[in-house]
């Protein structure tokens, strides 16, 4: 599972979560990594299905294609899920750097709304290949028009390199939190919820779950209640006041080459 605070993603993993993806650059070290309760591993009854939302066709060494059948548009959204476009761009860029290099930083802009009816073409520019760093530029086009642009830096692991991240606070385990659909169902069935909000929620309840399992710890809907807990409030004071805290994971198996 991953926890997002103020747009930064911190990664934590225990024995139960060994199938969940993580980034080398964001792994929690030492005491931070022990915040999640240690439990015995569970053996799945059957292998998880492959997570295809990041699958790309490699057209040539610097050109990649996302087919319409793997694109996801959330209920009520006007465009393809932005996180998927970022992930596919990173997948394309990572396939052009040497093995062993991990993402160091990125900067991106959403230019236009992408639609799931049409494929997305990702064009990777190999800006620089250095000894320790590699820089890539990625543009995403749909129907000949740019919808997204990104600059990414990849780094080779170095001994003694500086590491910094927000300290992960003690938060409830993801298994104890409701899914997005369970939260939507509770809001829909709440008598105080307005008819306008219920109309917006209905498509989400009828549709299938999204491709990413999200468990919200803290957001605008439960901010006041959680902040009444004095211990939780003290933990939050160590990292600053977050906008959101959430766990998320990919329920399937990520493609090995990406």
CSV table of C-alpha atoms in Angstrom, one decimal:
chain,number,residue,atom,x,y,z
A,1,UNK,CA,0.0,0.0,0.0
A,2,UNK,CA,1.0,3.6,-0.5
A,3,UNK,CA,0.1,6.6,1.6
A,4,UNK,CA,-0.2,10.0,0.0
A,5,UNK,CA,0.3,13.2,2.0
A,6,UNK,CA,0.2,16.6,0.4
A,7,UNK,CA,0.9,15.2,-3.1
A,8,UNK,CA,4.0,13.2,-1.9
A,9,UNK,CA,3.7,9.4,-1.8
A,10,UNK,CA,5.3,7.5,1.1
A,11,UNK,CA,5.6,3.8,0.7
A,12,UNK,CA,5.1,1.2,3.5
A,13,UNK,CA,5.0,-2.5,3.3
A,14,UNK,CA,4.5,-5.4,5.7
A,15,UNK,CA,4.6,-9.1,5.2
A,16,UNK,CA,0.9,-9.2,4.2
A,17,UNK,CA,1.4,-6.7,1.5
A,18,UNK,CA,4.3,-8.3,-0.5
A,19,UNK,CA,2.3,-8.2,-3.7
A,20,UNK,CA,1.9,-4.5,-3.7
A,21,UNK,CA,4.1,-2.3,-5.9
A,22,UNK,CA,6.5,0.3,-4.4
A,23,UNK,CA,9.2,2.7,-5.5
A,24,UNK,CA,12.9,2.3,-4.4
A,25,UNK,CA,13.2,6.0,-3.9
A,26,UNK,CA,10.3,6.2,-1.5
A,27,UNK,CA,10.7,3.1,0.8
A,28,UNK,CA,10.4,3.9,4.5
A,29,UNK,CA,13.5,3.2,6.4
A,30,UNK,CA,14.1,2.1,10.0
A,31,UNK,CA,11.4,2.9,12.5
A,32,UNK,CA,9.1,4.4,9.8
A,33,UNK,CA,8.7,1.1,8.1
A,34,UNK,CA,7.4,-0.6,11.3
A,35,UNK,CA,4.3,1.6,11.6
A,36,UNK,CA,2.1,-1.0,9.9
A,37,UNK,CA,1.2,-4.0,12.0
A,38,UNK,CA,3.2,-7.1,11.2
A,39,UNK,CA,1.0,-10.1,10.4
A,40,UNK,CA,1.5,-13.5,8.9
A,41,UNK,CA,1.5,-13.7,5.1
A,42,UNK,CA,-1.6,-14.9,3.3
A,43,UNK,CA,-1.3,-17.2,0.3
A,44,UNK,CA,-3.8,-16.2,-2.4
A,45,UNK,CA,-6.1,-18.9,-3.6
A,46,UNK,CA,-5.3,-18.0,-7.2
A,47,UNK,CA,-2.7,-15.7,-8.9
A,48,UNK,CA,-3.9,-12.1,-9.3
A,49,UNK,CA,-4.9,-11.0,-12.8
A,50,UNK,CA,-2.5,-8.8,-14.6
A,51,UNK,CA,-3.0,-5.0,-14.1
A,52,UNK,CA,-3.3,-3.9,-17.7
A,53,UNK,CA,-3.9,-0.2,-17.2
A,54,UNK,CA,-0.2,0.5,-17.7
A,55,UNK,CA,0.3,-1.9,-20.6
A,56,UNK,CA,1.8,-0.2,-23.7
A,57,UNK,CA,2.6,-1.4,-27.2
A,58,UNK,CA,6.1,-0.6,-28.1
A,59,UNK,CA,6.0,0.8,-31.7
A,60,UNK,CA,9.7,1.7,-31.9
A,61,UNK,CA,12.4,2.4,-29.3
A,62,UNK,CA,11.0,5.8,-28.4
A,63,UNK,CA,7.3,5.4,-29.3
A,64,UNK,CA,4.6,3.7,-27.3
A,65,UNK,CA,0.8,3.2,-27.7
A,66,UNK,CA,-1.9,2.8,-25.1
A,67,UNK,CA,-4.9,1.1,-26.7
A,68,UNK,CA,-8.5,2.3,-25.9
A,69,UNK,CA,-9.4,-0.9,-24.1
A,70,UNK,CA,-6.9,-0.2,-21.3
A,71,UNK,CA,-7.9,3.4,-20.8
A,72,UNK,CA,-10.1,4.2,-17.8
A,73,UNK,CA,-12.5,7.1,-17.4
A,74,UNK,CA,-14.0,7.3,-13.8
A,75,UNK,CA,-17.7,7.7,-13.4
A,76,UNK,CA,-18.7,11.3,-13.8
A,77,UNK,CA,-15.3,12.4,-15.1
A,78,UNK,CA,-14.8,14.3,-18.3
A,79,UNK,CA,-11.5,12.7,-19.2
A,80,UNK,CA,-9.3,9.6,-18.9
A,81,UNK,CA,-8.0,9.3,-15.3
A,82,UNK,CA,-5.0,11.6,-15.0
A,83,UNK,CA,-3.0,9.2,-12.8
A,84,UNK,CA,-3.2,6.6,-15.5
A,85,UNK,CA,-1.7,9.0,-18.1
A,86,UNK,CA,1.1,9.8,-15.7
A,87,UNK,CA,1.7,6.1,-15.0
A,88,UNK,CA,1.7,5.3,-18.7
A,89,UNK,CA,4.1,8.1,-19.4
A,90,UNK,CA,6.5,6.9,-16.7
A,91,UNK,CA,6.2,3.3,-18.0
A,92,UNK,CA,7.2,4.5,-21.5
A,93,UNK,CA,10.1,6.6,-20.1
A,94,UNK,CA,11.4,3.9,-17.8
A,95,UNK,CA,11.6,1.5,-20.8
A,96,UNK,CA,14.2,3.8,-22.4
A,97,UNK,CA,16.7,4.0,-19.5
A,98,UNK,CA,19.3,1.5,-18.4
A,99,UNK,CA,18.2,-1.2,-16.0
A,100,UNK,CA,18.7,-0.3,-12.3
A,101,UNK,CA,17.8,3.3,-12.7
A,102,UNK,CA,14.8,4.5,-10.6
A,103,UNK,CA,12.6,7.6,-10.8
A,104,UNK,CA,14.2,10.6,-9.1
A,105,UNK,CA,11.7,13.4,-9.9
A,106,UNK,CA,9.1,14.5,-12.5
A,107,UNK,CA,7.2,17.5,-13.6
A,108,UNK,CA,4.1,17.3,-15.7
A,109,UNK,CA,1.3,19.3,-17.3
A,110,UNK,CA,-2.2,18.1,-18.4
A,111,UNK,CA,-2.8,20.0,-21.6
A,112,UNK,CA,-6.2,18.6,-22.8
A,113,UNK,CA,-8.7,16.1,-21.7
A,114,UNK,CA,-8.0,12.6,-23.1
A,115,UNK,CA,-10.9,10.4,-24.1
A,116,UNK,CA,-11.0,6.5,-23.7
A,117,UNK,CA,-12.4,6.0,-27.2
A,118,UNK,CA,-9.1,6.8,-28.9
A,119,UNK,CA,-5.5,5.4,-28.4
A,120,UNK,CA,-2.8,7.6,-26.8
A,121,UNK,CA,0.6,7.8,-28.4
A,122,UNK,CA,3.6,8.4,-26.0
A,123,UNK,CA,6.7,9.9,-27.6
A,124,UNK,CA,9.8,9.7,-25.5
A,125,UNK,CA,12.7,12.1,-26.0
A,126,UNK,CA,16.1,10.9,-24.7
A,127,UNK,CA,17.3,14.3,-23.5
A,128,UNK,CA,20.4,13.2,-21.6
A,129,UNK,CA,22.1,10.0,-20.5
A,130,UNK,CA,24.6,10.8,-17.7
A,131,UNK,CA,26.7,8.6,-15.4
A,132,UNK,CA,24.3,9.0,-12.5
A,133,UNK,CA,21.2,10.6,-14.0
A,134,UNK,CA,19.1,10.2,-17.1
A,135,UNK,CA,16.6,12.8,-18.3
A,136,UNK,CA,13.6,12.0,-20.4
A,137,UNK,CA,10.8,14.2,-21.9
A,138,UNK,CA,7.5,12.5,-22.8
A,139,UNK,CA,4.6,13.9,-24.8
A,140,UNK,CA,1.2,12.2,-25.1
A,141,UNK,CA,-0.9,12.8,-28.2
A,142,UNK,CA,-4.4,11.8,-29.1
A,143,UNK,CA,-5.9,12.3,-32.5
A,144,UNK,CA,-2.8,14.3,-33.4
A,145,UNK,CA,-3.2,16.8,-30.5
A,146,UNK,CA,-1.1,17.0,-27.4
A,147,UNK,CA,-2.9,16.1,-24.1
A,148,UNK,CA,0.0,15.7,-21.7
A,149,UNK,CA,3.7,16.6,-21.4
A,150,UNK,CA,6.2,15.4,-18.8
A,151,UNK,CA,9.9,15.8,-17.8
A,152,UNK,CA,11.3,13.0,-15.7
A,153,UNK,CA,14.7,12.4,-14.1
A,154,UNK,CA,16.0,8.9,-13.3
A,155,UNK,CA,18.9,8.1,-10.9
A,156,UNK,CA,21.3,5.3,-10.5
A,157,UNK,CA,21.6,4.1,-6.8
A,158,UNK,CA,24.5,5.7,-5.0
A,159,UNK,CA,26.1,4.8,-1.7
A,160,UNK,CA,25.6,7.6,0.9
A,161,UNK,CA,23.2,9.6,-1.2
A,162,UNK,CA,20.8,11.8,0.8
A,163,UNK,CA,17.4,10.5,1.4
A,164,UNK,CA,14.5,12.6,2.8
A,165,UNK,CA,10.7,12.1,3.1
A,166,UNK,CA,7.8,13.0,5.3
A,167,UNK,CA,7.8,10.7,8.4
A,168,UNK,CA,4.8,8.4,8.1
A,169,UNK,CA,2.4,8.9,11.0
A,170,UNK,CA,0.7,6.1,12.8
A,171,UNK,CA,-2.5,5.5,10.9
A,172,UNK,CA,-5.2,2.8,10.7
A,173,UNK,CA,-4.3,-0.3,8.7
A,174,UNK,CA,-5.9,-0.3,5.2
A,175,UNK,CA,-7.9,-3.5,5.9
A,176,UNK,CA,-9.8,-1.7,8.6
A,177,UNK,CA,-10.9,1.1,6.3
A,178,UNK,CA,-13.9,1.1,3.9
A,179,UNK,CA,-13.5,0.9,0.2
A,180,UNK,CA,-14.4,3.9,-2.1
A,181,UNK,CA,-17.7,2.1,-3.0
A,182,UNK,CA,-18.5,1.4,0.6
A,183,UNK,CA,-18.0,5.0,1.5
A,184,UNK,CA,-20.2,6.1,-1.4
A,185,UNK,CA,-22.9,3.6,-0.3
A,186,UNK,CA,-22.9,5.0,3.2
A,187,UNK,CA,-23.1,8.5,1.9
A,188,UNK,CA,-26.0,7.6,-0.5
A,189,UNK,CA,-27.9,5.9,2.3
A,190,UNK,CA,-27.4,8.8,4.7
A,191,UNK,CA,-30.8,10.7,5.1
A,192,UNK,CA,-29.0,14.0,5.4
A,193,UNK,CA,-27.4,13.6,1.9
A,194,UNK,CA,-29.0,15.9,-0.7
A,195,UNK,CA,-30.7,14.6,-3.8
A,196,UNK,CA,-28.1,16.3,-6.0
A,197,UNK,CA,-25.2,14.5,-4.3
A,198,UNK,CA,-27.1,11.2,-4.5
A,199,UNK,CA,-27.6,11.6,-8.2
A,200,UNK,CA,-23.9,12.1,-8.6
A,201,UNK,CA,-23.1,9.0,-6.5
A,202,UNK,CA,-25.6,6.6,-8.3
A,203,UNK,CA,-23.4,5.9,-11.4
A,204,UNK,CA,-20.5,4.9,-9.1
A,205,UNK,CA,-22.6,2.5,-7.2
A,206,UNK,CA,-23.9,0.8,-10.3
A,207,UNK,CA,-20.6,0.6,-12.1
A,208,UNK,CA,-17.7,-1.8,-11.4
A,209,UNK,CA,-14.9,-0.9,-8.9
A,210,UNK,CA,-12.0,1.2,-10.3
A,211,UNK,CA,-8.7,-0.3,-11.2
A,212,UNK,CA,-7.0,1.0,-8.0
A,213,UNK,CA,-8.1,0.0,-4.5
A,214,UNK,CA,-8.2,3.3,-2.4
A,215,UNK,CA,-8.7,3.4,1.3
A,216,UNK,CA,-9.1,6.9,2.7
A,217,UNK,CA,-7.6,7.7,6.2
A,218,UNK,CA,-8.2,11.5,6.2
A,219,UNK,CA,-10.0,13.8,3.8
A,220,UNK,CA,-12.6,16.5,3.9
A,221,UNK,CA,-15.4,14.0,4.8
A,222,UNK,CA,-13.9,12.8,8.0
A,223,UNK,CA,-11.4,15.5,8.9
A,224,UNK,CA,-13.1,16.9,11.9
A,225,UNK,CA,-13.7,13.5,13.5
A,226,UNK,CA,-10.2,12.3,13.2
A,227,UNK,CA,-8.6,15.5,14.4
A,228,UNK,CA,-10.5,15.2,17.7
A,229,UNK,CA,-8.2,12.3,18.5
A,230,UNK,CA,-5.3,13.9,20.5
A,231,UNK,CA,-2.7,11.3,19.6
A,232,UNK,CA,-3.6,11.5,15.9
A,233,UNK,CA,-3.4,15.3,16.1
A,234,UNK,CA,0.1,15.1,17.7
A,235,UNK,CA,1.2,12.8,14.9
A,236,UNK,CA,-0.1,15.2,12.3
A,237,UNK,CA,1.7,18.1,13.9
A,238,UNK,CA,5.1,16.4,13.1
A,239,UNK,CA,4.5,16.4,9.3
A,240,UNK,CA,2.4,19.5,8.9
A,241,UNK,CA,-1.4,19.7,8.2
A,242,UNK,CA,-2.1,17.3,5.3
A,243,UNK,CA,-4.9,17.7,2.8
A,244,UNK,CA,-5.4,14.0,2.4
A,245,UNK,CA,-4.0,10.7,3.7
A,246,UNK,CA,-4.9,7.5,1.9
A,247,UNK,CA,-3.7,4.0,1.2
A,248,UNK,CA,-3.8,2.7,-2.3
A,249,UNK,CA,-2.7,-0.4,-4.2
A,250,UNK,CA,-3.1,-2.1,-7.5
A,251,UNK,CA,-5.3,-5.2,-7.0
A,252,UNK,CA,-3.7,-7.1,-9.9
A,253,UNK,CA,-0.1,-8.0,-10.9
A,254,UNK,CA,1.9,-5.2,-12.6
A,255,UNK,CA,3.6,-6.2,-15.9
A,256,UNK,CA,7.1,-7.3,-15.3
A,257,UNK,CA,8.6,-5.1,-18.0
A,258,UNK,CA,7.0,-1.9,-16.7
